[in-house]
Tab-separated table of C-alpha atoms and ligand atoms in Angstrom:
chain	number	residue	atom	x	y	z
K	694	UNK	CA	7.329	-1.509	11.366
K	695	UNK	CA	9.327	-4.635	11.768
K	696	UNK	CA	11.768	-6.208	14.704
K	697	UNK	CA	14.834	-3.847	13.135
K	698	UNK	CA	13.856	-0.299	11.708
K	699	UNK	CA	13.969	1.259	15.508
K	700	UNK	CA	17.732	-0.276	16.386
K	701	UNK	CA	19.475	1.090	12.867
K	702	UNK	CA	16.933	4.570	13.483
K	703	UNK	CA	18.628	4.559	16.908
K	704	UNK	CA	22.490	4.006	15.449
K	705	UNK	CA	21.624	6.737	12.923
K	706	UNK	CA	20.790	9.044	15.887
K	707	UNK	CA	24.145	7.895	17.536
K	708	UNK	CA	26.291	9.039	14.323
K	709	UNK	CA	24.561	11.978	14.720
K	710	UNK	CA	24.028	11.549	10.298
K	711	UNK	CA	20.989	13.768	10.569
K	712	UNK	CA	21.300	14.578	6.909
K	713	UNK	CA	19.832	13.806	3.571
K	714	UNK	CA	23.005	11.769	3.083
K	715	UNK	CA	25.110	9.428	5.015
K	716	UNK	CA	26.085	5.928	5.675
K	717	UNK	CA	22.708	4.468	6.054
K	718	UNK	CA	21.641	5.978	2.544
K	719	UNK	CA	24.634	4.526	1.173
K	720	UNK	CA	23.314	1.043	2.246
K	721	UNK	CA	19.999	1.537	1.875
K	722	UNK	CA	20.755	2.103	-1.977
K	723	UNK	CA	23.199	-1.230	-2.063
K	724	UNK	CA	20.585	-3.363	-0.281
K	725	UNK	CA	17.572	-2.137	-2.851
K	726	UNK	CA	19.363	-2.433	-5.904
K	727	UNK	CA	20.166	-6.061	-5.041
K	728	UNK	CA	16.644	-6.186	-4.192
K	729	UNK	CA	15.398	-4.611	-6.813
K	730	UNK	CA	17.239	-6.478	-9.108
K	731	UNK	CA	19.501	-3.603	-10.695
K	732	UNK	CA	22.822	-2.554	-10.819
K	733	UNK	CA	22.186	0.802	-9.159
K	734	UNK	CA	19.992	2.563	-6.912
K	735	UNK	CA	19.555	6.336	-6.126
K	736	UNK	CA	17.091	6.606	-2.579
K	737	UNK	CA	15.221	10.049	-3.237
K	738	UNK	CA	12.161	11.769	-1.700
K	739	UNK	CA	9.132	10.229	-3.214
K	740	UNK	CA	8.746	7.703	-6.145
K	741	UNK	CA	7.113	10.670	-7.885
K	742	UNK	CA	10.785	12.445	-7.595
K	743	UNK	CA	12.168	9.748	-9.163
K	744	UNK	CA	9.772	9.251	-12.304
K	745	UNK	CA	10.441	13.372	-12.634
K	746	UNK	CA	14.092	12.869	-12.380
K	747	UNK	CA	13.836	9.759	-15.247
K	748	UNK	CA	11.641	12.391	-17.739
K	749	UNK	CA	14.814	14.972	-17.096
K	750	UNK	CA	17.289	12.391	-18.204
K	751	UNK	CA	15.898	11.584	-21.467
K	752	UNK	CA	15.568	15.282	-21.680
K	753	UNK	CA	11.535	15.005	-22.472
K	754	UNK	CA	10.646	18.292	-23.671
K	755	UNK	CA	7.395	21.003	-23.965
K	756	UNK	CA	5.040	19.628	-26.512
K	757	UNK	CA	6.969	16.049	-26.638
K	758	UNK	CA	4.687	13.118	-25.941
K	759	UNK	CA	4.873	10.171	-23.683
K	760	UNK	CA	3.214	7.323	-23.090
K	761	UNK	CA	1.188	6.008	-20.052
K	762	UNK	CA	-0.883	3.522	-18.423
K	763	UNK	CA	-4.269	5.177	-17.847
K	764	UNK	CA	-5.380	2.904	-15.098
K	765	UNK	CA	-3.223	4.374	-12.238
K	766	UNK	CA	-2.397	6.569	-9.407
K	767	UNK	CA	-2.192	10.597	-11.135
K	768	UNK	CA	1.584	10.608	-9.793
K	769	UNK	CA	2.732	8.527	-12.125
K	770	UNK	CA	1.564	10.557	-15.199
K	771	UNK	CA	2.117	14.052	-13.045
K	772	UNK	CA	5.550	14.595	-13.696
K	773	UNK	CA	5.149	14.392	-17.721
K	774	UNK	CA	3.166	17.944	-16.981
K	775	UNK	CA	5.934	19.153	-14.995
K	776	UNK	CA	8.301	19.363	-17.851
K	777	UNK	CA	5.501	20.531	-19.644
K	778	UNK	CA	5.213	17.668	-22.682
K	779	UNK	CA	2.421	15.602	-23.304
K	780	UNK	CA	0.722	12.475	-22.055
K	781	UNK	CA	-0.447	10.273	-24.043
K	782	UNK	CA	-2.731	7.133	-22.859
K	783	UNK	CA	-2.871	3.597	-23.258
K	784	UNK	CA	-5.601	1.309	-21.745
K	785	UNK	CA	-5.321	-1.658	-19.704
K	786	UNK	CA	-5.781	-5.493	-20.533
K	787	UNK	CA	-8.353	-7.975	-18.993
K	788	UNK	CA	-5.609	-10.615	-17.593
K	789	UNK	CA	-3.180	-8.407	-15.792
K	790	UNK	CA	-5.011	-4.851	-15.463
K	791	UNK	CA	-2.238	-3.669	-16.561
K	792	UNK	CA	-0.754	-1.823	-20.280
K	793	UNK	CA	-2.518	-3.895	-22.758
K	794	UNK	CA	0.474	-4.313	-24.446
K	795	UNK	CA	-1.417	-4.214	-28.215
K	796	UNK	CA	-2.730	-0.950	-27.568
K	797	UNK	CA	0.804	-0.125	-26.920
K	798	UNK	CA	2.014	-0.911	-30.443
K	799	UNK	CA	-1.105	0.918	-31.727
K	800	UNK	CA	-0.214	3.959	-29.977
K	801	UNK	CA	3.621	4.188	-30.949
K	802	UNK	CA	2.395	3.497	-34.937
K	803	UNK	CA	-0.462	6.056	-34.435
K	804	UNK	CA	2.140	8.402	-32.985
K	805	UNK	CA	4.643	7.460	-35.258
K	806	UNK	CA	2.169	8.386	-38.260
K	807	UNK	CA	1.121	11.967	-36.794
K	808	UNK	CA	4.619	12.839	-36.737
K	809	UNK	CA	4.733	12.782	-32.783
K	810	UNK	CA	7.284	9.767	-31.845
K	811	UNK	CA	6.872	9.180	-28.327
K	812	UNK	CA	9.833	10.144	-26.190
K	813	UNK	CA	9.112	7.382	-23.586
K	814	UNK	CA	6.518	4.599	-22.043
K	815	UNK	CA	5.650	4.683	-18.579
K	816	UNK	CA	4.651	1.404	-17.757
K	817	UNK	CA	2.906	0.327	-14.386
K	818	UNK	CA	2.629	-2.589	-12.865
K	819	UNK	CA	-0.467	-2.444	-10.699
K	820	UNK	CA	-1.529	-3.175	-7.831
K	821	UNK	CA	1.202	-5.868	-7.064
K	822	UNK	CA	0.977	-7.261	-10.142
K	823	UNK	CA	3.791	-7.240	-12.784
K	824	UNK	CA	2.758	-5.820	-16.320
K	825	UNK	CA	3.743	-8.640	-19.469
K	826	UNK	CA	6.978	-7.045	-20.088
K	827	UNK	CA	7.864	-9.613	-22.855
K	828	UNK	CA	5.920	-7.876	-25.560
K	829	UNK	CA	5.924	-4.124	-23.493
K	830	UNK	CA	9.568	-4.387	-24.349
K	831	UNK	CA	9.961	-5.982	-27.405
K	832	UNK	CA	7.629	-3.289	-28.997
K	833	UNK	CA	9.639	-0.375	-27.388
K	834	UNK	CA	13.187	-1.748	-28.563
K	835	UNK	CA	11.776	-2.563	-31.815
K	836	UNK	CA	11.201	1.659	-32.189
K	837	UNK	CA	13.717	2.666	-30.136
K	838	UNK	CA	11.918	4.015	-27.380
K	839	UNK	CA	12.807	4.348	-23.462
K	840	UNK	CA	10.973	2.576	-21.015
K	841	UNK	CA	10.292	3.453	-17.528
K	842	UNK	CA	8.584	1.145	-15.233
K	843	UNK	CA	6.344	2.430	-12.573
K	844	UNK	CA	6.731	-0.325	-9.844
K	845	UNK	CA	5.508	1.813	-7.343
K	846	UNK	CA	3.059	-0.946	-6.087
K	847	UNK	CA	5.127	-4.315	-7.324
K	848	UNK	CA	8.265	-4.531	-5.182
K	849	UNK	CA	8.724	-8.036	-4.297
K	850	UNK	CA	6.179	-9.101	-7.258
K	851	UNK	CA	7.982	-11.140	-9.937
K	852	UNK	CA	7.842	-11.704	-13.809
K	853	UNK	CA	7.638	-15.338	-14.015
K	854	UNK	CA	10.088	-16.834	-11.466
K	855	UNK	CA	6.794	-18.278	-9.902
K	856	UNK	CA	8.190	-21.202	-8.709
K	857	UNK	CA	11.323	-19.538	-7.108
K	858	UNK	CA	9.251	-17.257	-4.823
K	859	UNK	CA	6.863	-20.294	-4.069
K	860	UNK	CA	10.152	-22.120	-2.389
K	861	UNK	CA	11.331	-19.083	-0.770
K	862	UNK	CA	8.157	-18.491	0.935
K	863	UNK	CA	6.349	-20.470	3.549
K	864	UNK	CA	2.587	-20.086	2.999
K	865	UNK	CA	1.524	-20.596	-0.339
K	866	UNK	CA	-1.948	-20.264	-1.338
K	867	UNK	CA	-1.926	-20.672	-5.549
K	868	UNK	CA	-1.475	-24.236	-5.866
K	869	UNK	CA	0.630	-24.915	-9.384
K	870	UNK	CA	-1.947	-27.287	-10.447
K	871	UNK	CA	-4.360	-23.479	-11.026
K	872	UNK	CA	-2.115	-23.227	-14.118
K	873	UNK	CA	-2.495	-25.295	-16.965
K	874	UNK	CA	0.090	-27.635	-17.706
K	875	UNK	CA	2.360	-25.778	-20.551
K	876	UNK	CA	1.886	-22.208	-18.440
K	877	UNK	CA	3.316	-24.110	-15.475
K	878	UNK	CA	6.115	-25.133	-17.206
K	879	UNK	CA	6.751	-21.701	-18.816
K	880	UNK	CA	6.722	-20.426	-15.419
K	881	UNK	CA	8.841	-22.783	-13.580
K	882	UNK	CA	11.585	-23.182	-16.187
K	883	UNK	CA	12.101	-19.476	-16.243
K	884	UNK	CA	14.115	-17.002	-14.054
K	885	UNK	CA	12.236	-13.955	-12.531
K	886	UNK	CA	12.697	-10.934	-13.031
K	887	UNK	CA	11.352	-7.844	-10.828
K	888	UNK	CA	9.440	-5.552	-12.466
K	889	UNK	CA	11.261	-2.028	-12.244
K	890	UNK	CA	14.498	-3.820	-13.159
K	891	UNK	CA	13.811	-4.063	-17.317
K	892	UNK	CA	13.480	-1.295	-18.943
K	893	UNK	CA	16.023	1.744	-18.988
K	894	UNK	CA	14.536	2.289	-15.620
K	895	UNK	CA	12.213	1.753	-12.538
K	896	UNK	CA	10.642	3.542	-9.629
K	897	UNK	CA	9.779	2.412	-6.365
K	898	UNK	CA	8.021	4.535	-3.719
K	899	UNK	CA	8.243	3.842	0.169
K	900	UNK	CA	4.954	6.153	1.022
K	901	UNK	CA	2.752	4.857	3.858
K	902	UNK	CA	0.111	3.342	2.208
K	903	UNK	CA	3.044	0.639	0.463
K	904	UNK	CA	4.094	-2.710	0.869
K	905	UNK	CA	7.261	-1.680	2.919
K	906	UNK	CA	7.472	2.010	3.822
K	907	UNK	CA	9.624	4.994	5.010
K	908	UNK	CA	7.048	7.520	5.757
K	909	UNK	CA	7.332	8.948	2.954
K	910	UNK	CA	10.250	8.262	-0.430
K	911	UNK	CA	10.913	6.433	-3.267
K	912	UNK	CA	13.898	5.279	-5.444
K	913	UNK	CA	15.171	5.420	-9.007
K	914	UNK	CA	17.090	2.182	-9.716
K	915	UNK	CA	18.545	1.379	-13.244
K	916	UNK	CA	21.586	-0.693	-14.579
K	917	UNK	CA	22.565	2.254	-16.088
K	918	UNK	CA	25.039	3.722	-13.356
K	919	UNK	CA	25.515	7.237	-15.088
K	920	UNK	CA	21.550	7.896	-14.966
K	921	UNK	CA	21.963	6.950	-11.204
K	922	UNK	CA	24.885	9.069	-10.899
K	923	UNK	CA	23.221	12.087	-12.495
K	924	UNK	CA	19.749	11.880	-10.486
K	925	UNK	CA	21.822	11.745	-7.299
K	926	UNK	CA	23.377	15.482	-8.815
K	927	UNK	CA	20.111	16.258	-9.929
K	928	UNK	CA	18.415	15.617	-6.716
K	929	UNK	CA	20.861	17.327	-4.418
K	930	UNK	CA	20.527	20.531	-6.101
K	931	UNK	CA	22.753	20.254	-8.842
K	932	UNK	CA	25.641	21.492	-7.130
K	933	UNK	CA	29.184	21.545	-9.461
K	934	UNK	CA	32.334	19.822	-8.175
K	935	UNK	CA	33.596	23.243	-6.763
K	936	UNK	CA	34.236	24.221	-3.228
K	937	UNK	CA	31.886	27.501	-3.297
K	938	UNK	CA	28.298	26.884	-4.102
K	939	UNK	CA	28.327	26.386	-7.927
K	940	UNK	CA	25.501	25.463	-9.930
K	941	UNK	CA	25.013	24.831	-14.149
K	942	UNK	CA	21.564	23.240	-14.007
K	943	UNK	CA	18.373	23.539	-12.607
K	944	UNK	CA	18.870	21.343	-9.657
K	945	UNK	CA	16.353	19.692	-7.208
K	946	UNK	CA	16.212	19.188	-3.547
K	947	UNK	CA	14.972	15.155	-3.864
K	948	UNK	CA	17.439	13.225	-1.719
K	949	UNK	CA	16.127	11.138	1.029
K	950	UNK	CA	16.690	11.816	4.637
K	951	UNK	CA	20.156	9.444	6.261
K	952	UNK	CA	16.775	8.794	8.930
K	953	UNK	CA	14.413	7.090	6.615
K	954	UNK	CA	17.120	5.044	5.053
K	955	UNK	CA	17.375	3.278	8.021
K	956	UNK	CA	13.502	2.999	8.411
K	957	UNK	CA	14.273	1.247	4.631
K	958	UNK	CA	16.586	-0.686	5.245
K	959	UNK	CA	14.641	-2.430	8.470
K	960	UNK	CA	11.677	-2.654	5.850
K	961	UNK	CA	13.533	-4.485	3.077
K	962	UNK	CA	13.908	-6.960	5.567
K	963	UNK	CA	10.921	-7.948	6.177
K	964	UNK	CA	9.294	-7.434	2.617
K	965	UNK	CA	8.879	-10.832	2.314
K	966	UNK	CA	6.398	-11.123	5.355
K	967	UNK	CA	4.853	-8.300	3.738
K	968	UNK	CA	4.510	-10.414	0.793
K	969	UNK	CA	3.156	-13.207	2.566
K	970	UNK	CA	0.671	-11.388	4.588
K	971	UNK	CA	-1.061	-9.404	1.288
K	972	UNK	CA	-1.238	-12.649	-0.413
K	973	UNK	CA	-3.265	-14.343	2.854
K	974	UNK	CA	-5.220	-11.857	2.625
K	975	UNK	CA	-6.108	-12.070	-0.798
K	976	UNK	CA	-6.437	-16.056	-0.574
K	977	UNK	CA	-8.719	-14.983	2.482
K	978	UNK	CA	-11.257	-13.442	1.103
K	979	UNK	CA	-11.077	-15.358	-2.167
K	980	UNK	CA	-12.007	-18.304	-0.258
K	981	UNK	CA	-14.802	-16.190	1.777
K	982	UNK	CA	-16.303	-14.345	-0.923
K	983	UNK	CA	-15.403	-16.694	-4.184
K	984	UNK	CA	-18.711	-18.328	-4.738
K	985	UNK	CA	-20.634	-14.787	-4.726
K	986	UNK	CA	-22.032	-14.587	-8.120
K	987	UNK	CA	-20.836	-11.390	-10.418
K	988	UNK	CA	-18.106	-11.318	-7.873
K	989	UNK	CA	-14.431	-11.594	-9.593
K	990	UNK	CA	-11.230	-11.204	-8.265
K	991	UNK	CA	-8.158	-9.118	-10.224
K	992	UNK	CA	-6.335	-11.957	-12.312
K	993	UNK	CA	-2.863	-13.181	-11.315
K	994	UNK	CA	-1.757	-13.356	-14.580
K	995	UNK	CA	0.114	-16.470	-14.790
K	996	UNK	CA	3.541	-15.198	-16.354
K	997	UNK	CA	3.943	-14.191	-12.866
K	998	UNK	CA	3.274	-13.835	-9.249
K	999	UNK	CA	1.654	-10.578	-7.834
K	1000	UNK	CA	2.271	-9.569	-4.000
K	1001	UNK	CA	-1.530	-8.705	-4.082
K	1002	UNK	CA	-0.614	-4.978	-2.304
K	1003	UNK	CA	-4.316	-4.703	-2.542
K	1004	UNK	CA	-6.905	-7.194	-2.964
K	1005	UNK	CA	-8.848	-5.852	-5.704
K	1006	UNK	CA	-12.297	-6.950	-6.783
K	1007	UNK	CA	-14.640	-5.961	-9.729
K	1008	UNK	CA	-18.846	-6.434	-8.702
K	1009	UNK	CA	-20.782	-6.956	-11.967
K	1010	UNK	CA	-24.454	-5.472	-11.101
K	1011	UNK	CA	-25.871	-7.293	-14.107
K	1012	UNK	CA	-24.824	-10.876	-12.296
K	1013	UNK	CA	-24.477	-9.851	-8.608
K	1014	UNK	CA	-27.910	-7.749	-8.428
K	1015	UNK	CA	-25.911	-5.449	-6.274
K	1016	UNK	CA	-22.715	-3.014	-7.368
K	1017	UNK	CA	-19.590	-1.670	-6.447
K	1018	UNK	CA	-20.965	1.517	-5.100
K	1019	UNK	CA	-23.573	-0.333	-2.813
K	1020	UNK	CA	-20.829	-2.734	-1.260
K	1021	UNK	CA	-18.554	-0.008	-0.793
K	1022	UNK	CA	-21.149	2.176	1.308
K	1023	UNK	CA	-22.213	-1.092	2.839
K	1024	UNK	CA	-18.493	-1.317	4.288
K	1025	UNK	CA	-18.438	2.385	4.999
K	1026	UNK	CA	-21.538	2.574	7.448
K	1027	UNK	CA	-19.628	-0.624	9.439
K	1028	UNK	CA	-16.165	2.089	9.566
K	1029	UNK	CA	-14.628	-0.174	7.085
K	1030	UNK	CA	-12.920	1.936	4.501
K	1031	UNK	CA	-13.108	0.422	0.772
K	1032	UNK	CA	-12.096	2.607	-2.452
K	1033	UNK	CA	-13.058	2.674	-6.186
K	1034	UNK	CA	-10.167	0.963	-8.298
K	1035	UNK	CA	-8.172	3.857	-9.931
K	1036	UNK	CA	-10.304	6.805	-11.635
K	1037	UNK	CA	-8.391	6.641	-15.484
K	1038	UNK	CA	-6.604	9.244	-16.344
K	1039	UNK	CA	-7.705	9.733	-18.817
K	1040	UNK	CA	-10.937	10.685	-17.483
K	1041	UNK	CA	-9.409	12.858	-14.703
K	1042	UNK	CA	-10.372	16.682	-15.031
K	1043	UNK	CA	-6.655	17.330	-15.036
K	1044	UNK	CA	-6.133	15.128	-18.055
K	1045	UNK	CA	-9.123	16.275	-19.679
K	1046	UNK	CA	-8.730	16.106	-23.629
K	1047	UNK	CA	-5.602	14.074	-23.676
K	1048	UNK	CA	-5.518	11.327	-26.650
K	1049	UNK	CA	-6.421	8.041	-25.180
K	1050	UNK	CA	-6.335	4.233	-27.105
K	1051	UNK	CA	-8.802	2.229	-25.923
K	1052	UNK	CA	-10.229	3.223	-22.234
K	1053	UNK	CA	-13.170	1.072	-22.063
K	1054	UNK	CA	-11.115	-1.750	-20.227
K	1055	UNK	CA	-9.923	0.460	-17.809
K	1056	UNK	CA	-13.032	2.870	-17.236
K	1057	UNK	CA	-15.179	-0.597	-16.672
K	1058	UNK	CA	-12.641	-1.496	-13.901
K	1059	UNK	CA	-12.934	1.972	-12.678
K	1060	UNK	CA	-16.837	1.498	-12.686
K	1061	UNK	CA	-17.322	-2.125	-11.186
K	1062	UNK	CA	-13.783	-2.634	-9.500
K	1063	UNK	CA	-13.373	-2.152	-5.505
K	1064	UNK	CA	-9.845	-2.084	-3.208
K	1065	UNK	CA	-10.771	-4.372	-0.114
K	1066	UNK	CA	-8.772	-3.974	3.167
K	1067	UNK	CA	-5.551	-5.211	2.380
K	1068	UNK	CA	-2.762	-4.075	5.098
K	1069	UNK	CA	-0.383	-6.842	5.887
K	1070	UNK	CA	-1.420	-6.436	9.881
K	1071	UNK	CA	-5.492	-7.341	8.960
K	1072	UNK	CA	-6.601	-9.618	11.767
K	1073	UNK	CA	-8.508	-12.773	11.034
K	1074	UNK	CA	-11.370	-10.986	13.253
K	1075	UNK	CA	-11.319	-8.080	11.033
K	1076	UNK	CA	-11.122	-10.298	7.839
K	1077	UNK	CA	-14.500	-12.067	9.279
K	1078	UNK	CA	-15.616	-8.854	9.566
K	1079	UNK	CA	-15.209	-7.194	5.913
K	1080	UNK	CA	-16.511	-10.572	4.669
K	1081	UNK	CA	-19.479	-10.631	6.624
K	1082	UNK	CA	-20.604	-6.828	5.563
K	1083	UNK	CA	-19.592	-8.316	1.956
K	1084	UNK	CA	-21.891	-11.623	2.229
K	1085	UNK	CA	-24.730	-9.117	3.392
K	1086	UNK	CA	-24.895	-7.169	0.306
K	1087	UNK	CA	-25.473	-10.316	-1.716
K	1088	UNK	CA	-27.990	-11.701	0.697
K	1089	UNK	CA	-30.101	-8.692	0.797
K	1090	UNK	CA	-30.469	-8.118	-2.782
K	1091	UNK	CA	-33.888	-7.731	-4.228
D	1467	LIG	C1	2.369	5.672	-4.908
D	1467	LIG	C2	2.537	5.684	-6.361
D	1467	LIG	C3	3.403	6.596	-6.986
D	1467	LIG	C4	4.077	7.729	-6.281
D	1467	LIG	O1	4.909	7.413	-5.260
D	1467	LIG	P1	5.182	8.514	-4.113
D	1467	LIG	O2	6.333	7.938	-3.394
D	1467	LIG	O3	3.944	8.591	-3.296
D	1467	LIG	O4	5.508	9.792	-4.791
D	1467	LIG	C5	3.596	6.500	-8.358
D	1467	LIG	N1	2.943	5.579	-9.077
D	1467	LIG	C6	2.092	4.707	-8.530
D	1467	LIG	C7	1.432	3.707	-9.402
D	1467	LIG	C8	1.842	4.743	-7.155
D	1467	LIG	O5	0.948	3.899	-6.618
């Protein structure tokens, strides 16, 4: 928590707004969708609320399919199954991790050809880092199909805008001169965007384990202020204009509490410390660990600048002599907790038999790739620490 979240927590609990709506809701939602880079904002239970509550409002039905990043968290491909239609995979690329957008295109036409259209994309942008919306985009307008971006793990990453955030920020640890000349221009001469803010609509999530956090919720935000305006009906229960207790749809109870608002809105203040502490981190341990041989760090694909949420490594066991599996034990027997990139899921039990295009990108990431501690309080001791268990595994191979 920052300097702020306890003093509005504390004038919630003088207002006695005790309720899952309220003035500090009300702001919360102003102060994200500036944030966020949309028009609107509707503050909700969980980002996985909000991706259900996006499905609903393209009225995605049983059988339909939809499209989805395979390299990602299950919730974001969980609420396609709750309105019973189909997922649909699409693997990731090499420079971002993220939707390779070509596999995309193949997808839709493959689709397209079968006689199953896809009713939406769900796009994430992982791990910090913004997916290449440019082409993501392009390819969806050019069929006419919605896109919803999962930016569960990218607020305050940016799509190009590099040089923007640079100035805004104090510490900056990718020097320009990392780009090549025409990239850097690209990159400087072009507004950011945030990812979330592009395609019909985004989702954030405030759970614990994110960059800023309200216990637990999420948010919908869209320039579209009538698909705001319905999942704030939607999400308290669908309840008519009437002064009885009316109701003509299934409604939901997905609001967020007037409490954790004000948790949020302390948090969006200090998102950009957040920012800056996940990217020391990252420039830590890149500077610790970057000459270890089969060692690579996750790309920052240079349309853009990632927060680096999580530091995220891949250990090749033909180069290294060791592997993913035998660092992340290594860290586990010090009590350092390390996990396995993403599990595709397309390879998840739960998603077993679904259509995927491509997978091996993503299933060698899942295979080689490791999460290193990454919270934005890490101590420089406890950095030393992770690198040192790190180091070992390279030292003692045979
Ligand atoms: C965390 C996360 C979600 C879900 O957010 P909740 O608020 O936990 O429901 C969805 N997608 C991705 C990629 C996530 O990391």
């Amino acid at each position: 928590m920052g300097p702020d979240e306890l003093g509005l927590v504390q004038e919630t609990f003088a207002s006695n707004w005790i309720a899952p709506v309220g003035p500090q809701v009300d702001a919360f939602e102003q102060e994200l969708a500036a944030r966020a880079g949309t028009k609107s904002a509707a503050v909700l239970s969980s980002g996985t609320a909000a991706l259900h509550l996006a499905l609903r409002w393209l009225g995605v039905q049983q059988g339909e399919e939809v499209l989805c990043s395979t390299l990602t968290f299950s919730a974001s491909a969980n609420p396609i199954l709750y309105e019973r239609a189909v997922p649909v995979f699409v693997d990731s690329d090499e420079r971002s991790w993220n939707m390779d957008p070509a596999r995309l295109a193949e997808a839709i036409e493959d689709g397209m050809r079968r006689g199953k259209k896809p009713k939406a994309v769900i796009l994430v942008h992982l791990y910090g880092q913004s997916a290449d919306l440019d082409p993501i985009v392009a390819t969806c307008a050019q069929h006419e199909i919605p896109l919803i971006e999962d930016a569960a793990e990218a607020l305050g990453a940016v799509y190009f805008g590099r040089e923007e955030a640079q100035k805004s920020q104090k510490k900056e640890d990718i020097p320009p001169s990392a780009l090549s000349p025409q990239l850097s221009a690209i990159s400087s001469s072009r507004p950011g965007v945030a990812p979330g803010s592009v395609g019909l609509c985004g989702i954030h999530s405030f759970n614990g384990n994110k960059i800023i956090t309200t216990s637990s919720g999420g948010a919908l935000v869209s320039n579209d202020a009538k698909l705001i305006e319905k999942a704030k009906f939607w999400a308290t229960q669908a309840r008519d204009p009437a002064p009885h207790y009316q109701h003509s749809e299934v409604g939901f109870n997905y609001r967020m509490s007037n409490v954790l608002a004000a948790i949020g809105r302390g948090q969006l203040r200090v998102l950009d410390q957040r920012v800056d502490a996940r990217r020391a981190n990252c420039a830590y341990y890149q500077k610790h660990l970057g000459d270890l041989r089969g060692l690579n760090f996750m790309p920052e694909a240079e349309y853009g600048r990632s927060t680096r949420w999580l530091t995220c490594v891949t250990i090749d066991p033909a180069i290294s002599g060791t592997d993913r599996e035998a660092v992340r034990l290594a860290l586990a027997d010090e009590n350092i907790e390390a996990r396995p990139v993403w599990k595709p899921m397309h390879l998840q039990p739960i998603f077993a038999g679904t259509r995927c295009y491509g997978g091996a990108v993503s299933e060698r990431l899942f295979t080689d790739g490791l999460c290193l501690p990454s919270g934005s309080n890490l101590t420089e001791t406890e950095l030393e620490r992770v690198v040192s268990v790190v180091r070992k595994a390279w030292k003692s191979r045979s």
